[in-house]
Coordinates of C-alpha atoms in Angstrom, one line a residue:
M1 CA 0.0 0.0 0.0
A2 CA 2.9 2.4 0.9
K3 CA 4.3 1.8 -2.6
A4 CA 0.9 2.7 -4.2
V5 CA 0.7 5.9 -2.1
S6 CA 4.3 6.8 -3.0
A7 CA 3.6 6.3 -6.7
Q8 CA 0.5 8.5 -6.5
I9 CA 2.5 11.3 -4.8
G10 CA 5.1 10.9 -7.5
D11 CA 2.4 11.1 -10.3
N12 CA 0.9 14.2 -8.7
R13 CA 4.3 15.9 -8.6
R14 CA 4.9 15.0 -12.2
L15 CA 1.4 16.3 -13.2
A16 CA 2.2 19.6 -11.4
Q17 CA 5.5 19.7 -13.5
V18 CA 3.5 19.3 -16.7
V19 CA 1.2 22.1 -15.8
A20 CA 4.2 24.3 -14.8
V21 CA 6.0 23.6 -18.1
L22 CA 2.9 24.4 -20.2
G23 CA 2.4 27.7 -18.3
R24 CA 6.1 28.6 -18.7
H25 CA 5.7 28.3 -22.5
G26 CA 2.5 30.4 -22.6
L27 CA 0.2 27.4 -22.9
S28 CA -1.9 27.9 -19.8
G29 CA -5.0 28.2 -22.0
L30 CA -4.2 24.8 -23.6
A31 CA -3.7 23.4 -20.1
A32 CA -7.2 24.7 -19.0
F33 CA -8.7 23.3 -22.2
F34 CA -7.4 19.8 -21.2
G35 CA -8.8 20.2 -17.7
L36 CA -5.5 20.9 -16.0
G37 CA -6.4 23.8 -13.7
R38 CA -8.3 27.0 -14.3
L39 CA -7.5 29.8 -16.6
R40 CA -7.0 33.2 -14.9
G41 CA -7.6 36.1 -17.2
N42 CA -7.4 35.9 -21.0
A43 CA -5.1 33.3 -22.4
P44 CA -2.6 34.3 -25.1
P45 CA -3.0 32.6 -28.5
T46 CA -1.5 29.2 -28.5
R47 CA 1.5 28.9 -30.8
P48 CA 2.5 25.5 -32.3
E49 CA 6.1 26.3 -31.8
A50 CA 5.5 26.9 -28.1
L51 CA 4.0 23.4 -27.8
V52 CA 7.0 21.9 -29.6
D53 CA 9.3 23.6 -27.1
A54 CA 7.2 22.4 -24.1
L55 CA 7.2 18.8 -25.4
K56 CA 10.9 18.8 -25.7
E57 CA 11.3 20.0 -22.1
L58 CA 8.8 17.4 -20.9
G59 CA 11.0 14.5 -22.1
P60 CA 11.0 11.4 -24.3
V61 CA 7.4 10.3 -23.9
A62 CA 6.1 13.8 -24.7
V63 CA 8.4 14.0 -27.8
K64 CA 7.2 10.6 -29.0
L65 CA 3.6 11.6 -28.5
G66 CA 4.3 14.8 -30.5
Q67 CA 5.7 12.7 -33.3
I68 CA 2.6 10.5 -33.3
L69 CA 0.3 13.6 -33.4
A70 CA 2.3 15.0 -36.3
M71 CA 0.8 12.1 -38.3
R72 CA -2.7 13.0 -37.3
S73 CA -3.8 15.5 -39.9
D74 CA -7.3 14.3 -39.4
L75 CA -7.2 15.8 -35.9
L76 CA -4.8 18.8 -36.2
A77 CA -4.5 21.6 -38.7
P78 CA -1.5 21.8 -41.0
E79 CA 0.3 24.4 -38.9
W80 CA 0.3 22.1 -35.9
T81 CA 1.3 18.9 -37.8
T82 CA 4.1 20.8 -39.6
A83 CA 5.5 22.2 -36.3
L84 CA 5.2 18.8 -34.5
A85 CA 6.9 17.1 -37.5
R86 CA 10.1 19.1 -36.6
L87 CA 10.4 17.3 -33.3
Q88 CA 13.7 15.5 -33.5
D89 CA 14.4 12.5 -31.2
R90 CA 18.0 13.5 -30.7
V91 CA 19.5 14.0 -27.2
P92 CA 23.0 13.9 -25.8
G93 CA 24.3 10.4 -25.3
V94 CA 24.9 9.0 -21.8
P95 CA 28.5 8.1 -20.9
F96 CA 29.6 4.6 -21.9
A97 CA 30.1 3.6 -18.3
Q98 CA 26.3 3.8 -17.8
I99 CA 25.5 1.6 -20.7
S100 CA 28.2 -1.0 -20.1
A101 CA 25.9 -2.7 -17.6
P102 CA 23.1 -3.4 -20.1
I103 CA 25.7 -4.6 -22.6
A104 CA 27.2 -7.0 -20.1
E105 CA 23.7 -8.2 -19.1
A106 CA 22.9 -9.0 -22.8
L107 CA 26.3 -10.3 -23.9
G108 CA 27.8 -11.5 -20.6
E109 CA 30.4 -10.0 -18.3
D110 CA 33.1 -10.9 -20.8
Y111 CA 31.4 -9.0 -23.7
Q112 CA 34.7 -7.4 -24.7
Q113 CA 35.6 -10.8 -26.2
Y114 CA 32.6 -10.5 -28.6
F115 CA 34.3 -7.4 -30.3
Q116 CA 37.6 -6.6 -31.9
S117 CA 36.6 -3.0 -31.0
L118 CA 33.7 -1.0 -29.7
E119 CA 33.6 2.8 -29.8
H120 CA 32.7 4.4 -26.5
E121 CA 31.3 7.6 -28.1
P122 CA 27.8 7.1 -29.6
I123 CA 27.4 7.9 -33.3
A124 CA 23.7 8.7 -32.6
A125 CA 21.5 9.1 -29.5
G126 CA 17.8 9.2 -29.1
S127 CA 15.4 9.3 -26.1
I128 CA 15.0 5.5 -26.1
A129 CA 18.4 4.2 -27.2
Q130 CA 21.8 5.2 -28.4
V131 CA 24.0 3.6 -31.1
H132 CA 27.7 2.6 -31.0
A133 CA 29.9 1.4 -33.8
G134 CA 32.0 -1.7 -33.4
V135 CA 33.7 -4.6 -35.1
R136 CA 32.9 -8.2 -34.2
N137 CA 35.5 -10.8 -33.7
D138 CA 34.9 -12.2 -37.2
G139 CA 35.7 -8.8 -38.7
T140 CA 32.1 -7.7 -39.4
S141 CA 31.4 -4.0 -38.9
V142 CA 28.3 -3.7 -36.7
I143 CA 26.1 -1.2 -35.0
V144 CA 25.2 -1.8 -31.3
K145 CA 21.9 -0.2 -30.2
V146 CA 21.5 0.0 -26.4
R147 CA 18.5 1.2 -24.5
R148 CA 19.1 4.1 -22.2
P149 CA 19.4 3.1 -18.5
G150 CA 16.2 3.8 -16.5
I151 CA 14.1 4.7 -19.5
E152 CA 11.5 2.0 -18.8
A153 CA 10.5 3.5 -15.5
V154 CA 10.3 7.0 -17.1
V155 CA 8.0 5.7 -19.8
D156 CA 5.8 3.9 -17.4
A157 CA 5.4 6.9 -15.2
D158 CA 4.7 9.3 -18.0
M159 CA 2.1 7.0 -19.6
R160 CA 0.2 6.9 -16.4
I161 CA 0.2 10.7 -16.4
L162 CA -1.0 10.8 -20.0
R163 CA -3.9 8.5 -19.3
R164 CA -4.9 10.7 -16.3
I165 CA -4.7 13.8 -18.5
A166 CA -6.8 12.1 -21.1
R167 CA -9.5 11.3 -18.6
L168 CA -9.5 14.9 -17.3
A169 CA -9.7 16.2 -20.9
Q170 CA -12.6 14.0 -21.8
R171 CA -14.6 15.3 -18.9
A172 CA -13.6 18.9 -19.6
S173 CA -14.4 18.9 -23.4
P174 CA -17.0 17.0 -25.4
L175 CA -14.9 17.7 -28.5
I176 CA -11.9 15.9 -27.1
A177 CA -14.2 13.0 -25.9
R178 CA -15.4 12.7 -29.5
Q179 CA -11.9 12.3 -30.7
K180 CA -11.4 9.2 -28.6
P181 CA -8.2 10.0 -26.8
D182 CA -8.2 6.6 -25.0
E183 CA -7.9 4.9 -28.4
L184 CA -5.1 7.3 -29.5
L185 CA -3.2 6.6 -26.3
R186 CA -3.7 2.8 -26.7
F187 CA -2.2 3.0 -30.2
F188 CA 0.6 5.3 -28.9
A189 CA 1.4 2.9 -26.0
E190 CA 1.6 -0.1 -28.4
S191 CA 3.9 1.9 -30.7
L192 CA 6.1 3.0 -27.8
D193 CA 6.3 -0.5 -26.4
R194 CA 7.5 -1.8 -29.8
E195 CA 10.1 0.9 -29.9
M196 CA 11.3 0.0 -26.4
D197 CA 11.8 -3.7 -27.4
L198 CA 15.0 -3.6 -29.5
G199 CA 14.6 -7.3 -30.2
A200 CA 11.2 -6.5 -31.9
E201 CA 13.1 -4.3 -34.4
A202 CA 15.4 -7.2 -35.3
R203 CA 12.4 -9.5 -35.8
A204 CA 10.5 -7.0 -37.9
S205 CA 13.6 -6.4 -40.1
D206 CA 14.0 -10.1 -40.7
E207 CA 10.3 -10.7 -41.3
I208 CA 9.6 -7.7 -43.6
G209 CA 13.0 -8.1 -45.2
A210 CA 12.0 -11.6 -46.3
Y211 CA 9.1 -10.1 -48.3
L212 CA 11.1 -7.2 -49.7
A213 CA 13.8 -9.5 -51.0
K214 CA 11.5 -10.5 -53.9
F215 CA 11.8 -6.8 -55.1
G216 CA 15.6 -6.8 -54.7
V217 CA 15.4 -4.7 -51.6
E218 CA 17.6 -5.5 -48.6
T219 CA 17.4 -5.0 -44.9
A220 CA 20.2 -5.0 -42.3
R221 CA 21.0 -8.4 -40.8
F222 CA 20.8 -8.8 -37.1
D223 CA 22.6 -11.1 -34.7
E224 CA 19.6 -12.8 -33.3
E225 CA 21.5 -14.7 -30.7
V226 CA 22.4 -11.6 -28.8
S227 CA 19.6 -9.2 -29.8
G228 CA 16.9 -8.8 -27.1
R229 CA 14.7 -6.2 -25.5
S230 CA 17.4 -3.9 -24.2
L231 CA 20.0 -4.4 -27.0
N232 CA 20.4 -5.4 -30.6
V233 CA 23.4 -5.9 -32.8
Q234 CA 23.1 -5.4 -36.6
E235 CA 25.5 -5.2 -39.5
R236 CA 26.7 -1.8 -40.5
V237 CA 25.7 -1.3 -44.2
D238 CA 28.2 0.2 -46.5
A239 CA 26.0 2.4 -48.7
F240 CA 25.0 6.0 -49.5
S241 CA 22.4 7.7 -47.5
A242 CA 19.3 8.5 -49.6
T243 CA 19.4 12.0 -48.2
D244 CA 22.7 12.7 -50.0
L245 CA 21.5 13.5 -53.5
E246 CA 24.8 15.0 -54.5
A247 CA 26.7 11.8 -53.6
L248 CA 24.1 9.7 -55.5
A249 CA 24.6 11.9 -58.6
Q250 CA 28.4 11.6 -58.4
A251 CA 28.2 7.9 -58.1
G252 CA 26.1 7.7 -61.3
I253 CA 23.2 6.1 -59.5
D254 CA 20.0 6.0 -61.6
R255 CA 17.7 8.0 -59.3
P256 CA 14.4 7.4 -61.3
A257 CA 15.1 3.7 -61.2
V258 CA 15.7 3.9 -57.4
A259 CA 12.4 5.9 -57.1
R260 CA 10.5 3.2 -59.0
A261 CA 12.0 0.4 -56.9
Y262 CA 11.3 2.2 -53.7
A263 CA 7.6 3.0 -54.7
R264 CA 7.0 -0.6 -55.8
A265 CA 8.4 -2.0 -52.5
V266 CA 6.5 0.4 -50.2
L267 CA 3.2 0.0 -52.0
S268 CA 3.4 -3.8 -52.2
M269 CA 4.7 -4.0 -48.6
I270 CA 1.6 -2.1 -47.4
I271 CA -1.1 -3.7 -49.6
F272 CA 0.0 -7.3 -50.0
N273 CA 2.3 -8.0 -47.0
G274 CA 0.2 -6.2 -44.5
R275 CA 3.3 -5.5 -42.3
F276 CA 5.3 -2.5 -43.4
H277 CA 8.1 -0.1 -42.4
A278 CA 6.1 2.8 -41.1
D279 CA 8.8 5.4 -41.3
P280 CA 10.5 5.0 -44.7
H281 CA 11.9 8.5 -44.8
P282 CA 15.2 9.1 -46.7
G283 CA 17.2 8.9 -43.4
N284 CA 16.1 5.2 -43.0
V285 CA 17.0 4.3 -46.6
L286 CA 20.5 3.5 -47.9
I287 CA 21.5 2.9 -51.5
R288 CA 24.4 0.7 -52.5
P289 CA 26.7 1.8 -55.3
D290 CA 24.8 -0.7 -57.7
G291 CA 21.5 1.0 -56.9
T292 CA 20.2 -1.6 -54.4
L293 CA 17.9 -0.2 -51.7
V294 CA 18.5 -1.1 -48.1
F295 CA 15.8 -0.3 -45.5
I296 CA 17.1 0.2 -41.9
D297 CA 15.6 1.1 -38.5
F298 CA 12.4 -0.9 -38.2
G299 CA 11.5 0.7 -34.8
A300 CA 8.2 1.9 -36.3
V301 CA 6.2 -0.9 -38.0
G302 CA 2.6 -0.7 -39.3
T303 CA 0.0 -3.3 -39.8
L304 CA -2.8 -3.3 -42.4
L305 CA -5.2 -6.2 -41.7
P306 CA -7.1 -7.8 -44.6
E307 CA -10.4 -6.5 -43.3
R308 CA -9.0 -2.9 -43.3
R309 CA -7.6 -3.4 -46.8
D310 CA -11.0 -4.5 -48.0
E311 CA -12.5 -1.3 -46.5
L312 CA -9.9 0.7 -48.4
V313 CA -10.7 -1.1 -51.7
R314 CA -14.4 -0.4 -51.1
L315 CA -13.6 3.3 -50.4
S316 CA -11.5 3.5 -53.6
L317 CA -14.2 1.9 -55.7
A318 CA -16.8 4.2 -54.3
I319 CA -14.6 7.2 -55.1
A320 CA -14.0 5.9 -58.6
G321 CA -17.7 5.2 -59.0
E322 CA -18.6 8.7 -57.7
N323 CA -20.7 7.3 -54.9
P324 CA -20.3 9.7 -52.0
D325 CA -22.9 7.8 -49.9
I326 CA -20.6 4.8 -49.7
V327 CA -17.6 7.0 -49.1
A328 CA -19.5 8.7 -46.2
E329 CA -20.5 5.2 -44.8
V330 CA -16.9 4.0 -44.7
L331 CA -15.6 7.2 -43.1
L332 CA -18.3 7.2 -40.5
G333 CA -17.6 3.6 -39.7
W334 CA -13.9 4.4 -39.1
A335 CA -14.9 7.2 -36.8
G336 CA -17.2 5.0 -34.8
N337 CA -20.5 6.3 -36.4
P338 CA -20.7 9.6 -34.4
P339 CA -23.8 11.9 -34.8
V340 CA -23.0 14.1 -37.8
D341 CA -24.6 16.2 -40.5
R342 CA -24.9 13.3 -43.0
E343 CA -26.3 15.5 -45.7
G344 CA -23.6 18.0 -45.4
L345 CA -20.9 15.3 -45.3
T346 CA -22.2 13.7 -48.4
A347 CA -22.4 17.0 -50.2
A348 CA -18.8 17.8 -49.2
L349 CA -17.7 14.4 -50.4
Q350 CA -19.5 14.9 -53.7
R351 CA -17.6 18.1 -54.2
L352 CA -14.3 16.4 -53.3
V353 CA -14.8 13.5 -55.6
G354 CA -15.8 15.8 -58.4
K355 CA -12.6 17.8 -57.9
F356 CA -10.6 14.8 -59.2
Q357 CA -13.1 13.5 -61.7
N358 CA -11.2 14.5 -64.8
T359 CA -7.7 14.3 -63.4
L360 CA -5.3 11.9 -65.2
L361 CA -3.8 9.3 -62.9
D362 CA -0.2 10.4 -63.5
Q363 CA -1.2 14.0 -62.6
I364 CA -2.7 13.0 -59.2
D365 CA -1.0 14.7 -56.2
L366 CA -1.5 12.4 -53.3
S367 CA -0.5 15.1 -50.8
G368 CA -3.1 17.4 -52.3
I369 CA -5.8 14.7 -52.1
F370 CA -4.9 13.9 -48.5
A371 CA -4.9 17.5 -47.5
D372 CA -8.4 17.9 -48.8
V373 CA -9.6 14.7 -47.1
F374 CA -8.0 15.6 -43.8
E375 CA -9.6 19.1 -43.9
L376 CA -13.0 17.5 -44.5
L377 CA -12.4 15.0 -41.6
R378 CA -11.5 17.9 -39.2
T379 CA -14.5 19.9 -40.3
F380 CA -16.9 17.1 -39.5
Q381 CA -14.8 15.9 -36.5
L382 CA -14.3 12.5 -37.8
S383 CA -11.1 10.8 -36.6
L384 CA -9.3 7.9 -38.2
P385 CA -8.2 4.7 -36.5
G386 CA -4.6 4.8 -35.6
D387 CA -3.5 2.1 -38.0
L388 CA -5.0 4.0 -41.0
A389 CA -3.5 7.3 -39.9
L390 CA -0.1 5.6 -39.7
M391 CA -0.5 4.0 -43.2
L392 CA -1.5 7.3 -44.8
R393 CA 1.4 9.0 -43.2
T394 CA 3.7 6.3 -44.6
L395 CA 2.2 6.9 -48.1
L396 CA 2.8 10.6 -47.8
T397 CA 6.4 10.0 -46.7
A398 CA 6.9 7.7 -49.6
E399 CA 5.4 10.1 -52.1
G400 CA 7.6 13.0 -50.9
F401 CA 10.7 10.7 -51.1
V402 CA 10.0 9.6 -54.7
R403 CA 9.2 13.1 -55.9
R404 CA 12.5 14.2 -54.4
L405 CA 14.4 11.5 -56.2
D406 CA 12.5 12.0 -59.5
P407 CA 10.3 15.1 -59.8
R408 CA 8.8 13.5 -63.0
F409 CA 7.8 10.3 -61.2
D410 CA 4.7 8.7 -62.8
I411 CA 2.7 6.9 -60.1
T412 CA 0.6 5.2 -62.9
T413 CA 3.4 2.9 -63.8
E414 CA 3.5 1.5 -60.3
L415 CA -0.2 1.6 -59.4
A416 CA -1.3 -0.3 -62.6
P417 CA 0.4 -3.7 -61.9
I418 CA -0.5 -3.5 -58.2
A419 CA -4.2 -2.8 -59.0
K420 CA -4.1 -5.8 -61.5
Q421 CA -2.6 -8.1 -58.8
L422 CA -5.1 -6.9 -56.2
L423 CA -7.9 -7.6 -58.7
L424 CA -6.6 -11.1 -59.5
E425 CA -6.3 -11.8 -55.8
R426 CA -9.8 -10.7 -55.0
V427 CA -11.4 -12.9 -57.8
S428 CA -9.0 -15.8 -57.7
F429 CA -10.4 -19.3 -57.8
G430 CA -8.9 -20.1 -54.4
K431 CA -10.6 -17.1 -52.7
L432 CA -14.0 -17.8 -54.4
R433 CA -13.7 -21.5 -53.4
S434 CA -12.9 -20.5 -49.8
E435 CA -15.8 -18.0 -49.8
A436 CA -18.1 -20.6 -51.2
R437 CA -17.0 -23.1 -48.6
R438 CA -17.7 -20.7 -45.8
T439 CA -21.1 -19.8 -47.3
A440 CA -22.0 -23.5 -47.8
T441 CA -21.0 -24.3 -44.2
T442 CA -23.2 -21.5 -42.9
V443 CA -26.2 -22.5 -45.0
F444 CA -25.7 -26.2 -44.0
R445 CA -25.6 -25.3 -40.3
T446 CA -28.7 -23.1 -40.7
L447 CA -30.7 -25.8 -42.6
S448 CA -29.6 -28.7 -40.3
G449 CA -30.5 -26.6 -37.3
A450 CA -33.9 -25.8 -38.6
P451 CA -35.0 -28.5 -41.1
E452 CA -38.6 -27.3 -40.9
I453 CA -37.5 -24.3 -43.1
L454 CA -37.3 -26.6 -46.1
A455 CA -40.8 -28.0 -45.6
N456 CA -42.1 -24.4 -45.2
L457 CA -40.4 -23.3 -48.4
E458 CA -41.8 -26.3 -50.3
R459 CA -45.4 -25.5 -49.0
I460 CA -45.0 -21.8 -50.0
G461 CA -43.8 -22.9 -53.5
R462 CA -46.7 -25.3 -54.0
S463 CA -49.3 -22.9 -52.8
G464 CA -48.0 -19.9 -54.7
R465 CA -48.6 -17.7 -51.7
L466 CA -46.1 -15.7 -49.7
P467 CA -47.8 -15.2 -46.3
I468 CA -46.2 -12.4 -44.3
S469 CA -47.8 -11.8 -40.9
I470 CA -47.2 -8.7 -38.7
D471 CA -49.8 -9.7 -36.1
P472 CA -49.1 -8.1 -32.7
R473 CA -49.2 -11.5 -31.1
D474 CA -46.4 -12.6 -33.5
L475 CA -44.3 -9.6 -32.6
A476 CA -44.9 -10.3 -28.9
Q477 CA -43.9 -14.0 -29.5
L478 CA -40.7 -12.9 -31.2
R479 CA -39.9 -10.6 -28.3
G480 CA -40.6 -13.3 -25.9
N481 CA -38.6 -16.2 -27.4
G482 CA -36.2 -14.4 -29.7
G483 CA -37.5 -16.3 -32.8
R484 CA -37.4 -19.8 -31.2
R485 CA -37.0 -22.7 -33.5
G486 CA -40.2 -23.9 -35.0
S487 CA -42.1 -20.7 -34.3
A488 CA -44.6 -20.1 -37.1
S489 CA -43.8 -16.4 -37.4
S490 CA -40.1 -17.1 -38.0
A491 CA -40.8 -19.6 -40.7
Q492 CA -43.3 -17.2 -42.4
M493 CA -40.9 -14.3 -42.5
M494 CA -38.0 -16.4 -43.9
P495 CA -38.9 -15.8 -47.7
A496 CA -39.1 -12.1 -47.1
A497 CA -35.9 -12.2 -45.2
L498 CA -34.1 -13.7 -48.2
V499 CA -35.1 -10.6 -50.3
V500 CA -34.2 -8.1 -47.6
S501 CA -30.9 -9.9 -46.9
A502 CA -29.9 -9.8 -50.6
A503 CA -30.5 -6.1 -50.7
I504 CA -28.5 -5.5 -47.6
L505 CA -25.6 -7.7 -48.5
V506 CA -25.2 -6.7 -52.1
N507 CA -22.4 -4.2 -51.3
T508 CA -20.8 -6.3 -48.6
S509 CA -20.8 -9.9 -49.9
A510 CA -21.9 -10.4 -53.5
L511 CA -21.8 -14.1 -53.1
I512 CA -24.1 -14.4 -50.1
A513 CA -26.4 -11.8 -51.6
G514 CA -26.5 -13.8 -54.8
I515 CA -27.5 -16.9 -52.9
C516 CA -30.3 -15.0 -51.2
A517 CA -31.5 -13.6 -54.5
L518 CA -31.4 -17.0 -56.1
G519 CA -33.6 -18.4 -53.3
A520 CA -36.1 -15.7 -54.0
A521 CA -36.0 -16.4 -57.7
V522 CA -36.6 -20.1 -57.2
L523 CA -39.7 -19.3 -55.2
L524 CA -41.0 -16.9 -57.9
L525 CA -40.3 -19.5 -60.6
R526 CA -42.0 -22.2 -58.6
E527 CA -45.0 -20.0 -58.3
R528 CA -45.2 -19.4 -62.0
V529 CA -44.8 -23.1 -62.8
D530 CA -47.4 -24.2 -60.3
R531 CA -49.9 -21.4 -61.2
P532 CA -53.0 -23.0 -62.9

C-alpha cells in the first residue's frame, strides 16, 4: 500500500510539473482546455512552436507523443502537424560507463571478447536508445543499439500521467471526448512498447525483409543470438544515405530507377504483405553503389489487416464510381459512427470526388488529395483509426521521397500492376472457393439446425402464396422467445428475409447476396410453374 501511495504522490508531482512547463511556455489556455487547472484572465494565442518547445522539455514520452500527433492530420490543422513534425528525437548520449551494464547483461560479463573493437562515443543518440559502432571478432562491422538506463521507469510513469490527462480532458471537453483520446493513447502505448523492445526491431527487419527480398530490396542483418529487449546488434551497411542526393549523382546512380524500386516496394509491402516499415523517410533508406535499396531502422512498424484493406478497396471503388454515400459510410464507420450532419458530409464528399473526376492518374498529387480529405475530416470531427493514420502518413512520406528522387515520377506505372494483382487476388479461384465453402457451411448449419424451413419453403412454393404476418401476437412472441426454432412467425418471415438480406448484402458480400436472391428467384419461378 505504501508503494501505491508513493507512486500516487510521484504522479501528482509529475502532473504539477507538466502544468508548470505548459504555463512557462505560454500554454496555460491549452492546459485549462485539457482540464489541467483553471485559466485566470485571458489566455494568449496558442502557438504551435511553443507546444513543440514544451514537449521537448517534458521529455522522451512527450516527444514521442508529439511525433505521433504529427501524423494525425485528421485531428490537427497543418500548422500544428508541420510544427510537430520538426520534433527530433535527438538527445545527448549517456556516458559509456552507464550503458556498459546493459551490454554486459545482454552479452555476458566478458562481452569485450565479442568485439575486436567497440567505440565508446555514440554515433547517434535518441530518447529511447543510443548507437555505438563496433567490429565483431569475425571482422564484421556492426552497430550496437543499447536502450538508455532507467528509460522504462520514465516511460511507465509518463504513460500513467498521459492516461490521467486524457480522462480529465474527456470530462472537460465533449470535443476531445469525441476524438477518442483513449484509443489514441492505446495506439501510442503499443507503438512505444514496440520501440522499447529492441529485439522487436530485429524480428521486424527479418520478417519484412524476407518479403522485400523479392523486389531486390535488402534490410540490415541482425545477430539474433544476442539481440533482445534492451540491446540489438546489426550489420553496418556500407552504402550511400538517400538524403545525400549529391553523392548519388556523383556515383552515377539512376535516381528514377531507385524511385520506382522504392515506390513498388513500399506500396506492395503495405497492400499485400500487411506489415510494413512505417517510417521509410530518406534517413532510413540506404542505397548501395549498384542502386540496391537497403531499409534500416524498423523501430516503427505498421499493420494493415485484410479487413482494413477491403475497406480501403471499397472506399477506392466508391470514389472511382462517384458514390459519396458509400464514401461517407466508410468514413463514419472508421470514426465510430458519431452523430454528424450526414447530408452536409455527403455533399462535401461529392464536391471532393468531383474535384478529381477528370484528373489523369499520372497527374494526381497524393499530398493534395490527403490535405483535402484531412480538412474534411476535421470539419466534421471524424477521426481515423490509428493504423490508418499511420498508413496514410507512410504513403505521404513515400510520395515525398520519390518526388525528391525523381520530380517527374509517374505513379501510374507503379499503381497499374499493383491494381491488377489486387484484382486477380480478389477474384482468384482459391478465394472464391474459400468464400463458397464458408457460405455453404453457414447454409448447411442453418438448414440442419432448422429442417422445418425446407418444408415451409416447399409449401410456399406449391401454394403460390407468400404469407407475411405482422400480427401483434407474432411480434410479442418474437420478443418473448427471440425467434425460437419452430415458431410459425419465424418460418413465415423467412422468404421475405431472403429478399431483404440480398438487398443489404449486395455491397458487402456479393456471393451471399446472390444466394439469397437465387432463393427468392426459385420461389417466384415455382409460383409461375405451379400457377394453374
